[in-house]
PDB file of N, CA and C in Angstrom:
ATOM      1  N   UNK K   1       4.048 -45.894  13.954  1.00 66.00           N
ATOM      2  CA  UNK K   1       4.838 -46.290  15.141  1.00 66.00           C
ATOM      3  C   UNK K   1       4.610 -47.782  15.442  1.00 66.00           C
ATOM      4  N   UNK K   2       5.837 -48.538  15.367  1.00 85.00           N
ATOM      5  CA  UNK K   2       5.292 -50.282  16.118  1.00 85.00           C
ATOM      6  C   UNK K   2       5.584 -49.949  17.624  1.00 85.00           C
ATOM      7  N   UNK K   3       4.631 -49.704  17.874  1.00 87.00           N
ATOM      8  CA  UNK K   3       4.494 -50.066  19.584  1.00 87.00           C
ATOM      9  C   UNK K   3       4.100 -51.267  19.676  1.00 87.00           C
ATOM     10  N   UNK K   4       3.791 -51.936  19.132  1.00 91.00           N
ATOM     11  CA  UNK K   4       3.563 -53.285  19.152  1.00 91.00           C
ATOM     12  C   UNK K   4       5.267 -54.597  19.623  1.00 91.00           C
ATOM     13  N   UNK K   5       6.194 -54.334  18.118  1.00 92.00           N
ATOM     14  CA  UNK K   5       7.276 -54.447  18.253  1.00 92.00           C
ATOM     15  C   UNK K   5       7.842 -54.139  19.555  1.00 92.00           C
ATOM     16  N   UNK K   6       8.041 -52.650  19.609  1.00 93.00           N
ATOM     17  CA  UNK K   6       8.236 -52.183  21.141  1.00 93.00           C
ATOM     18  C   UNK K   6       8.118 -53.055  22.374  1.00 93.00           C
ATOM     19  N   UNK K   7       7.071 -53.196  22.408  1.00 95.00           N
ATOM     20  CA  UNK K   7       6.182 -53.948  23.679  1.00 95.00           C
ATOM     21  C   UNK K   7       7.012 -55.605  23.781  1.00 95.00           C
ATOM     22  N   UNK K   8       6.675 -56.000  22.381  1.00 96.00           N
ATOM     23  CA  UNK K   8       7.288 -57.466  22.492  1.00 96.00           C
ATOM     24  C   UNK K   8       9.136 -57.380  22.397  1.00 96.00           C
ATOM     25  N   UNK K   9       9.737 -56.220  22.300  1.00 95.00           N
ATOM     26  CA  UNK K   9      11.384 -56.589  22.792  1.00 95.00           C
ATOM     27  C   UNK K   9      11.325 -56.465  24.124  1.00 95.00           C
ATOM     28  N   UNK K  10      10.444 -55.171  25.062  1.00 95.00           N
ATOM     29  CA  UNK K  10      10.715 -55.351  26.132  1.00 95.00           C
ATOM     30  C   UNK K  10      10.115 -56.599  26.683  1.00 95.00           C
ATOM     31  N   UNK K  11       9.181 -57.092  26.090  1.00 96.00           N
ATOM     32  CA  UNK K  11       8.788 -58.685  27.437  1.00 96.00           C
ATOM     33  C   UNK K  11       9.956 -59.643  26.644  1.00 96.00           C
ATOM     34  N   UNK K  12      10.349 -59.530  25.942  1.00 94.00           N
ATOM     35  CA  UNK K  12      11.868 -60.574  25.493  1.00 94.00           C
ATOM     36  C   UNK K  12      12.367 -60.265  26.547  1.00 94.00           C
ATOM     37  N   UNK K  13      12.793 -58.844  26.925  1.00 93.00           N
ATOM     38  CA  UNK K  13      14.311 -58.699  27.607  1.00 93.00           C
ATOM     39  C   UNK K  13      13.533 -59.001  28.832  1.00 93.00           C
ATOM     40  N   UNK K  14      12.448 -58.661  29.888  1.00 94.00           N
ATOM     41  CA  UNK K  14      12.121 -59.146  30.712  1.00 94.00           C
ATOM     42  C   UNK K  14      12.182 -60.983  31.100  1.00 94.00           C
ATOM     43  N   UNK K  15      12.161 -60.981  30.121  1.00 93.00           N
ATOM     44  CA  UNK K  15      11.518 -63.201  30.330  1.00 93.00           C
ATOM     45  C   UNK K  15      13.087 -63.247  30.422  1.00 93.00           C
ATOM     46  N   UNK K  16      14.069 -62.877  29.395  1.00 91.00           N
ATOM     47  CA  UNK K  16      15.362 -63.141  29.493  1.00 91.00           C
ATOM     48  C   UNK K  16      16.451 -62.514  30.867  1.00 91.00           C
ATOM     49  N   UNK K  17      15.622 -61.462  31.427  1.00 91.00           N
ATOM     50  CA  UNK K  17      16.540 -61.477  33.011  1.00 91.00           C
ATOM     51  C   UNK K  17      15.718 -62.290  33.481  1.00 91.00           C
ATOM     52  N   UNK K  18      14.386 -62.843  34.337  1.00 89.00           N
ATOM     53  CA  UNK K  18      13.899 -63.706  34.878  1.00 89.00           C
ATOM     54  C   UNK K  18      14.732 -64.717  34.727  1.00 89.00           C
ATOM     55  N   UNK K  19      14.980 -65.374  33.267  1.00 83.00           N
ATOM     56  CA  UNK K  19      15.430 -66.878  33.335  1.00 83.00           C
ATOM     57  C   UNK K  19      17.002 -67.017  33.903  1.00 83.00           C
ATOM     58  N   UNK K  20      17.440 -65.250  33.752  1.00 71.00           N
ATOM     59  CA  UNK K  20      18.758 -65.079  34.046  1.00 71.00           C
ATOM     60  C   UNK K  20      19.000 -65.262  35.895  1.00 71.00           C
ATOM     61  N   UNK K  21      18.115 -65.307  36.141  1.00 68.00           N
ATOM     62  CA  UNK K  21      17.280 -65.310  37.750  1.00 68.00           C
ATOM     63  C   UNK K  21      17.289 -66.675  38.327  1.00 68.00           C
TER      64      UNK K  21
END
């Protein structure tokens, strides 16, 4: 399992609504 991967698309999509902010 990449939970690793996982982890780092969701803080992509997080940083990317913030900046959308």
């Amino acid at each position: 399992m990449t939970w690793g991967l996982y982890r780092n698309a969701l803080n992509d999509t997080q940083k990317a609504r913030n900046k959308n902010d």
